[in-house]
mmCIF file of C-alpha atoms in Angstrom:
data_model
loop_
_atom_site.group_PDB
_atom_site.id
_atom_site.type_symbol
_atom_site.label_atom_id
_atom_site.label_comp_id
_atom_site.label_asym_id
_atom_site.label_seq_id
_atom_site.Cartn_x
_atom_site.Cartn_y
_atom_site.Cartn_z
ATOM 1 C CA UNK A 245 0.000 0.000 0.000
ATOM 2 C CA UNK A 246 2.867 2.281 0.723
ATOM 3 C CA UNK A 247 4.231 1.632 -2.800
ATOM 4 C CA UNK A 248 0.807 2.301 -4.308
ATOM 5 C CA UNK A 249 0.595 5.668 -2.573
ATOM 6 C CA UNK A 250 3.968 6.647 -3.976
ATOM 7 C CA UNK A 251 2.930 5.509 -7.466
ATOM 8 C CA UNK A 252 -0.313 7.555 -7.335
ATOM 9 C CA UNK A 253 1.619 10.613 -6.138
ATOM 10 C CA UNK A 254 4.074 10.189 -8.981
ATOM 11 C CA UNK A 255 1.266 9.927 -11.538
ATOM 12 C CA UNK A 256 -0.324 13.069 -10.164
ATOM 13 C CA UNK A 257 2.989 14.865 -10.515
ATOM 14 C CA UNK A 258 3.367 13.750 -14.128
ATOM 15 C CA UNK A 259 -0.194 14.847 -14.892
ATOM 16 C CA UNK A 260 0.253 18.348 -13.493
ATOM 17 C CA UNK A 261 0.137 21.088 -16.163
ATOM 18 C CA UNK A 262 3.294 22.797 -17.444
ATOM 19 C CA UNK A 263 2.888 26.531 -16.932
ATOM 20 C CA UNK A 264 4.077 28.923 -19.619
ATOM 21 C CA UNK A 265 6.809 31.392 -18.778
ATOM 22 C CA UNK A 266 5.772 35.036 -19.179
ATOM 23 C CA UNK A 267 8.291 37.865 -19.446
ATOM 24 C CA UNK A 268 7.412 41.538 -19.064
ATOM 25 C CA UNK A 269 9.276 44.073 -21.245
ATOM 26 C CA UNK A 270 8.671 47.797 -20.728
ATOM 27 C CA UNK A 271 10.164 51.123 -21.784
ATOM 28 C CA UNK A 272 11.527 52.990 -24.795
ATOM 29 C CA UNK A 273 9.353 53.334 -27.901
ATOM 30 C CA UNK A 274 12.590 53.557 -29.898
ATOM 31 C CA UNK A 275 13.624 50.070 -28.779
ATOM 32 C CA UNK A 276 10.023 48.809 -28.983
ATOM 33 C CA UNK A 277 10.076 47.656 -32.657
ATOM 34 C CA UNK A 278 13.241 45.645 -31.990
ATOM 35 C CA UNK A 279 11.675 43.905 -29.005
ATOM 36 C CA UNK A 280 8.401 43.292 -30.830
ATOM 37 C CA UNK A 281 10.205 41.632 -33.739
ATOM 38 C CA UNK A 282 12.514 39.654 -31.453
ATOM 39 C CA UNK A 283 9.809 38.400 -29.085
ATOM 40 C CA UNK A 284 7.706 37.319 -32.067
ATOM 41 C CA UNK A 285 10.606 35.305 -33.481
ATOM 42 C CA UNK A 286 11.529 33.925 -30.057
ATOM 43 C CA UNK A 287 8.025 32.621 -29.313
ATOM 44 C CA UNK A 288 8.021 30.718 -32.591
ATOM 45 C CA UNK A 289 11.153 28.884 -31.442
ATOM 46 C CA UNK A 290 9.981 28.721 -27.798
ATOM 47 C CA UNK A 291 6.170 28.343 -27.792
ATOM 48 C CA UNK A 292 6.101 27.884 -24.008
ATOM 49 C CA UNK A 293 7.127 31.517 -23.459
ATOM 50 C CA UNK A 294 4.823 34.536 -23.739
ATOM 51 C CA UNK A 295 5.635 38.241 -23.527
ATOM 52 C CA UNK A 296 4.016 41.446 -22.388
ATOM 53 C CA UNK A 297 5.710 44.296 -24.290
ATOM 54 C CA UNK A 298 4.822 47.967 -23.693
ATOM 55 C CA UNK A 299 6.325 51.195 -25.014
ATOM 56 C CA UNK A 300 6.074 53.697 -22.164
ATOM 57 C CA UNK A 301 9.352 55.651 -22.433
ATOM 58 C CA UNK A 302 12.896 54.927 -21.272
ATOM 59 C CA UNK A 303 12.483 56.385 -17.786
ATOM 60 C CA UNK A 304 9.362 54.321 -17.177
ATOM 61 C CA UNK A 305 11.089 51.162 -18.407
ATOM 62 C CA UNK A 306 14.040 51.582 -16.058
ATOM 63 C CA UNK A 307 11.678 52.423 -13.209
ATOM 64 C CA UNK A 308 9.629 49.277 -13.923
ATOM 65 C CA UNK A 309 12.755 47.128 -13.460
ATOM 66 C CA UNK A 310 13.696 48.961 -10.270
ATOM 67 C CA UNK A 311 10.175 48.517 -8.887
ATOM 68 C CA UNK A 312 10.033 44.838 -9.863
ATOM 69 C CA UNK A 313 7.251 45.420 -12.402
ATOM 70 C CA UNK A 314 9.218 44.262 -15.474
ATOM 71 C CA UNK A 315 11.828 41.620 -16.234
ATOM 72 C CA UNK A 316 13.450 43.830 -18.883
ATOM 73 C CA UNK A 317 13.530 47.610 -19.249
ATOM 74 C CA UNK A 318 14.097 49.138 -22.688
ATOM 75 C CA UNK A 319 15.990 52.418 -22.897
ATOM 76 C CA UNK A 320 17.282 54.682 -25.640
ATOM 77 C CA UNK A 321 19.709 56.347 -23.214
ATOM 78 C CA UNK A 322 22.148 55.385 -20.479
ATOM 79 C CA UNK A 323 20.818 55.061 -16.958
ATOM 80 C CA UNK A 324 20.908 58.259 -14.873
ATOM 81 C CA UNK A 325 22.817 58.574 -11.595
ATOM 82 C CA UNK A 326 19.519 59.273 -9.822
ATOM 83 C CA UNK A 327 18.101 56.000 -11.174
ATOM 84 C CA UNK A 328 21.179 54.090 -10.021
ATOM 85 C CA UNK A 329 20.659 55.579 -6.566
ATOM 86 C CA UNK A 330 16.983 54.655 -6.603
ATOM 87 C CA UNK A 331 17.876 51.116 -7.621
ATOM 88 C CA UNK A 332 20.434 50.920 -4.801
ATOM 89 C CA UNK A 333 17.828 52.156 -2.315
ATOM 90 C CA UNK A 334 15.488 49.390 -3.532
ATOM 91 C CA UNK A 335 18.185 46.709 -3.238
ATOM 92 C CA UNK A 336 18.328 46.382 -7.034
ATOM 93 C CA UNK A 337 21.536 45.985 -9.060
ATOM 94 C CA UNK A 338 20.927 47.130 -12.634
ATOM 95 C CA UNK A 339 22.737 45.233 -15.413
ATOM 96 C CA UNK A 340 22.921 46.780 -18.930
ATOM 97 C CA UNK A 341 23.011 45.114 -22.347
ATOM 98 C CA UNK A 342 23.664 47.065 -25.566
ATOM 99 C CA UNK A 343 21.306 45.771 -28.264
ATOM 100 C CA UNK A 344 21.648 48.175 -31.227
ATOM 101 C CA UNK A 345 22.993 51.476 -32.513
ATOM 102 C CA UNK A 346 20.631 54.247 -33.561
ATOM 103 C CA UNK A 347 20.658 57.711 -35.055
ATOM 104 C CA UNK A 348 18.137 60.335 -33.975
ATOM 105 C CA UNK A 349 17.037 61.924 -37.238
ATOM 106 C CA UNK A 350 15.296 65.292 -37.736
ATOM 107 C CA UNK A 351 12.385 64.819 -40.156
ATOM 108 C CA UNK A 352 10.087 67.117 -42.130
ATOM 109 C CA UNK A 353 7.150 66.657 -44.481
ATOM 110 C CA UNK A 354 8.271 65.475 -47.966
ATOM 111 C CA UNK A 355 6.768 68.648 -49.489
ATOM 112 C CA UNK A 356 8.929 70.891 -47.310
ATOM 113 C CA UNK A 357 11.727 72.349 -49.500
ATOM 114 C CA UNK A 358 14.158 72.423 -46.559
ATOM 115 C CA UNK A 359 16.239 69.238 -46.796
ATOM 116 C CA UNK A 360 19.408 70.428 -45.041
ATOM 117 C CA UNK A 361 20.151 72.209 -41.767
ATOM 118 C CA UNK A 362 23.199 73.063 -39.713
ATOM 119 C CA UNK A 363 23.420 72.049 -36.067
ATOM 120 C CA UNK A 364 23.006 75.698 -35.041
ATOM 121 C CA UNK A 365 19.890 76.118 -37.181
ATOM 122 C CA UNK A 366 18.360 72.979 -35.684
ATOM 123 C CA UNK A 367 19.249 74.202 -32.216
ATOM 124 C CA UNK A 368 17.594 77.542 -32.962
ATOM 125 C CA UNK A 369 14.394 75.879 -34.170
ATOM 126 C CA UNK A 370 14.076 73.930 -30.928
ATOM 127 C CA UNK A 371 15.097 76.666 -28.498
ATOM 128 C CA UNK A 372 12.706 79.078 -30.184
ATOM 129 C CA UNK A 373 15.177 81.588 -31.659
ATOM 130 C CA UNK A 374 14.215 80.488 -35.196
ATOM 131 C CA UNK A 375 10.466 80.395 -35.794
ATOM 132 C CA UNK A 376 9.934 80.713 -39.559
ATOM 133 C CA UNK A 377 11.054 78.401 -42.339
ATOM 134 C CA UNK A 378 12.212 81.403 -44.384
ATOM 135 C CA UNK A 379 15.030 81.886 -41.835
ATOM 136 C CA UNK A 380 16.577 78.578 -42.936
ATOM 137 C CA UNK A 381 15.945 78.797 -46.671
ATOM 138 C CA UNK A 382 12.338 77.639 -46.757
ATOM 139 C CA UNK A 383 8.916 79.163 -47.289
ATOM 140 C CA UNK A 384 7.477 82.053 -45.286
ATOM 141 C CA UNK A 385 5.632 79.719 -42.916
ATOM 142 C CA UNK A 386 5.694 79.344 -39.140
ATOM 143 C CA UNK A 387 7.734 76.357 -38.007
ATOM 144 C CA UNK A 388 5.749 73.780 -36.044
ATOM 145 C CA UNK A 389 8.390 72.114 -33.868
ATOM 146 C CA UNK A 390 7.566 68.744 -32.338
ATOM 147 C CA UNK A 391 9.521 66.913 -29.644
ATOM 148 C CA UNK A 392 9.335 63.879 -27.410
ATOM 149 C CA UNK A 393 8.258 64.438 -23.810
ATOM 150 C CA UNK A 394 10.723 64.598 -20.938
ATOM 151 C CA UNK A 395 10.269 60.946 -19.871
ATOM 152 C CA UNK A 396 11.777 59.876 -23.190
ATOM 153 C CA UNK A 397 15.403 58.835 -23.523
ATOM 154 C CA UNK A 398 15.348 60.268 -27.037
ATOM 155 C CA UNK A 399 14.365 63.643 -25.582
ATOM 156 C CA UNK A 400 17.291 63.531 -23.165
ATOM 157 C CA UNK A 401 19.807 62.799 -25.924
ATOM 158 C CA UNK A 402 18.249 65.513 -28.125
ATOM 159 C CA UNK A 403 18.570 68.157 -25.393
ATOM 160 C CA UNK A 404 22.175 67.152 -24.730
ATOM 161 C CA UNK A 405 23.410 66.791 -28.329
ATOM 162 C CA UNK A 406 21.246 69.263 -30.269
ATOM 163 C CA UNK A 407 20.131 71.902 -27.784
ATOM 164 C CA UNK A 408 23.411 71.636 -25.858
ATOM 165 C CA UNK A 409 21.605 72.310 -22.602
ATOM 166 C CA UNK A 410 19.136 74.937 -23.879
ATOM 167 C CA UNK A 411 15.531 74.597 -22.826
ATOM 168 C CA UNK A 412 13.045 73.372 -25.409
ATOM 169 C CA UNK A 413 10.862 76.262 -26.603
ATOM 170 C CA UNK A 414 7.466 76.451 -24.844
ATOM 171 C CA UNK A 415 5.898 76.583 -28.322
ATOM 172 C CA UNK A 416 7.192 73.083 -29.106
ATOM 173 C CA UNK A 417 4.582 70.322 -29.056
ATOM 174 C CA UNK A 418 5.519 67.370 -26.826
ATOM 175 C CA UNK A 419 4.399 63.909 -27.922
ATOM 176 C CA UNK A 420 4.787 60.548 -26.168
ATOM 177 C CA UNK A 421 6.289 58.318 -28.862
ATOM 178 C CA UNK A 422 8.262 58.052 -32.094
ATOM 179 C CA UNK A 423 5.115 56.893 -33.844
ATOM 180 C CA UNK A 424 3.168 59.935 -32.668
ATOM 181 C CA UNK A 425 5.874 62.285 -33.946
ATOM 182 C CA UNK A 426 6.034 60.490 -37.301
ATOM 183 C CA UNK A 427 2.267 60.802 -37.683
ATOM 184 C CA UNK A 428 2.265 64.488 -36.722
ATOM 185 C CA UNK A 429 4.996 65.392 -39.216
ATOM 186 C CA UNK A 430 3.347 63.328 -41.945
ATOM 187 C CA UNK A 431 0.141 65.328 -41.561
ATOM 188 C CA UNK A 432 1.665 68.853 -41.342
ATOM 189 C CA UNK A 433 3.717 70.404 -44.155
ATOM 190 C CA UNK A 434 5.237 72.956 -41.750
ATOM 191 C CA UNK A 435 6.229 70.539 -38.993
ATOM 192 C CA UNK A 436 9.646 69.285 -37.930
ATOM 193 C CA UNK A 437 10.236 66.436 -35.506
ATOM 194 C CA UNK A 438 12.812 63.764 -34.746
ATOM 195 C CA UNK A 439 12.653 59.972 -34.654
ATOM 196 C CA UNK A 440 14.896 56.959 -34.292
ATOM 197 C CA UNK A 441 16.319 55.858 -37.647
ATOM 198 C CA UNK A 442 14.167 52.723 -37.544
ATOM 199 C CA UNK A 443 11.038 54.896 -37.847
ATOM 200 C CA UNK A 444 11.994 56.474 -41.180
ATOM 201 C CA UNK A 445 9.567 55.802 -44.035
ATOM 202 C CA UNK A 446 8.603 57.243 -47.410
ATOM 203 C CA UNK A 447 6.170 59.685 -45.759
ATOM 204 C CA UNK A 448 8.985 61.398 -43.845
ATOM 205 C CA UNK A 449 11.866 63.437 -45.275
ATOM 206 C CA UNK A 450 15.082 62.993 -43.258
ATOM 207 C CA UNK A 451 17.090 66.189 -42.912
ATOM 208 C CA UNK A 452 20.814 66.270 -43.695
ATOM 209 C CA UNK A 453 22.688 67.754 -40.724
ATOM 210 C CA UNK A 454 25.977 69.657 -41.204
ATOM 211 C CA UNK A 455 26.298 68.034 -44.612
ATOM 212 C CA UNK A 456 26.005 64.483 -43.222
ATOM 213 C CA UNK A 457 23.158 62.245 -44.367
ATOM 214 C CA UNK A 458 21.547 59.953 -41.782
ATOM 215 C CA UNK A 459 22.194 56.322 -42.704
ATOM 216 C CA UNK A 460 23.320 53.039 -41.214
ATOM 217 C CA UNK A 461 26.839 53.753 -42.417
ATOM 218 C CA UNK A 462 27.055 57.231 -40.837
ATOM 219 C CA UNK A 463 25.575 55.921 -37.582
ATOM 220 C CA UNK A 464 28.008 53.000 -37.586
ATOM 221 C CA UNK A 465 31.110 55.095 -38.280
ATOM 222 C CA UNK A 466 30.115 57.862 -35.854
ATOM 223 C CA UNK A 467 29.876 60.669 -38.408
ATOM 224 C CA UNK A 468 26.156 61.159 -37.801
ATOM 225 C CA UNK A 469 26.168 63.735 -34.965
ATOM 226 C CA UNK A 470 23.198 62.348 -33.025
ATOM 227 C CA UNK A 471 24.091 58.652 -32.833
ATOM 228 C CA UNK A 472 23.592 56.588 -29.682
ATOM 229 C CA UNK A 473 23.401 53.086 -28.232
ATOM 230 C CA UNK A 474 20.091 51.376 -27.450
ATOM 231 C CA UNK A 475 19.934 49.378 -24.207
ATOM 232 C CA UNK A 476 17.976 46.849 -22.244
ATOM 233 C CA UNK A 477 18.353 46.560 -18.448
ATOM 234 C CA UNK A 478 17.653 43.795 -15.944
ATOM 235 C CA UNK A 479 17.623 43.457 -12.171
ATOM 236 C CA UNK A 480 20.923 41.719 -11.435
ATOM 237 C CA UNK A 481 22.428 39.195 -13.830
ATOM 238 C CA UNK A 482 19.482 37.544 -15.635
ATOM 239 C CA UNK A 483 18.661 33.923 -15.044
ATOM 240 C CA UNK A 484 16.386 31.291 -16.519
ATOM 241 C CA UNK A 485 14.139 32.353 -19.370
ATOM 242 C CA UNK A 486 15.206 36.014 -19.115
ATOM 243 C CA UNK A 487 18.850 35.040 -19.673
ATOM 244 C CA UNK A 488 17.912 32.739 -22.535
ATOM 245 C CA UNK A 489 15.935 35.521 -24.215
ATOM 246 C CA UNK A 490 18.702 38.113 -23.843
ATOM 247 C CA UNK A 491 21.193 35.671 -25.359
ATOM 248 C CA UNK A 492 18.737 35.351 -28.252
ATOM 249 C CA UNK A 493 18.520 39.148 -28.606
ATOM 250 C CA UNK A 494 22.317 39.448 -28.821
ATOM 251 C CA UNK A 495 22.816 36.506 -31.183
ATOM 252 C CA UNK A 496 23.989 37.626 -34.674
ATOM 253 C CA UNK A 497 21.621 35.174 -36.393
ATOM 254 C CA UNK A 498 18.560 35.840 -34.237
ATOM 255 C CA UNK A 499 17.899 39.095 -32.372
ATOM 256 C CA UNK A 500 20.490 41.065 -34.314
ATOM 257 C CA UNK A 501 18.706 40.086 -37.530
ATOM 258 C CA UNK A 502 15.564 41.585 -36.000
ATOM 259 C CA UNK A 503 17.528 44.772 -35.251
ATOM 260 C CA UNK A 504 18.449 45.014 -38.921
ATOM 261 C CA UNK A 505 14.935 44.185 -40.144
ATOM 262 C CA UNK A 506 13.455 47.013 -38.056
ATOM 263 C CA UNK A 507 15.798 49.600 -39.556
ATOM 264 C CA UNK A 508 18.361 49.937 -36.767
ATOM 265 C CA UNK A 509 22.077 49.142 -36.784
ATOM 266 C CA UNK A 510 23.114 45.735 -35.355
ATOM 267 C CA UNK A 511 25.801 45.559 -32.706
ATOM 268 C CA UNK A 512 27.111 42.183 -33.867
#
C-alpha cells in the first residue's frame, strides 16, 4: 500500500500542467520595434514563453525594473545617476546590455523644400530663436516644432546633443512616442520632428545635418552627430528564461537580424 501511494503521487505529478513562462518588457518606444520583432521570433522557437511588451518611455522602463514590475527595461539612453541611486535604495543591481545602434534623425514633411540644416539652425528651431522656415531657406511659414516628452530617452539625448543644454521652446509640441511624432509630421507640411532611424519611411523626409546624411553607415562610423546606443536593463544578472531571451537578442543570427529588419544598426 505504501508503494501504491507513492505511485499515485508520482502519476499526479506527471499529470500536473506545465505553466508557460511570461516575461514583461517595458520602456523605450525607440527600442520597442526591436523587441516586438525579437519576441515574435523567439516565441516561434519557444512556444512555451509569452511576452508582455509595452512602449512607455525609457524612464518608465528603467523604473519598472527597479520597482520589480518588469523583467526587462528598454531604454534609448544610459541610466541616470539618480536612477542608479533609486535602484540601490530598492536593493536592485541594474545590469545593462547594448542591443543596437541608432541615429536620432530630424524629419520634415516630404513637401517641405528644406532638406538640409546646420546644427546651429536645428538648435535655434528647438530653443525658439528660429520660428519661420524662411530663416533657414524655406517658405514664409511658421515652423511647427515637435519633440518627445521629458520621460523619453530620445528627448534627453536631443537636449544634450542638439540643444546643448538649452531649454526646449514652450511653443514646441511634446508627444509621447516616435510613432506619434512620425504621424504628426506626416500630416503637417510645416512641422519638424525627430525619430529613431528605424522609424523612417517614405512619408517622412530625413534632414541632412551639417552636410552628413543619416544612414546606417554614418551611424556605424560615428559621423552622424546624433548617434547613440540602445539598451535593455535587468535586475541583477538575468537567469532562466530572461537570460535565454537576452542571449537570443544578442545573437547575430537571431535578435540582431531583428535589429536590422526594423531599420536599426546591429551591434554584432
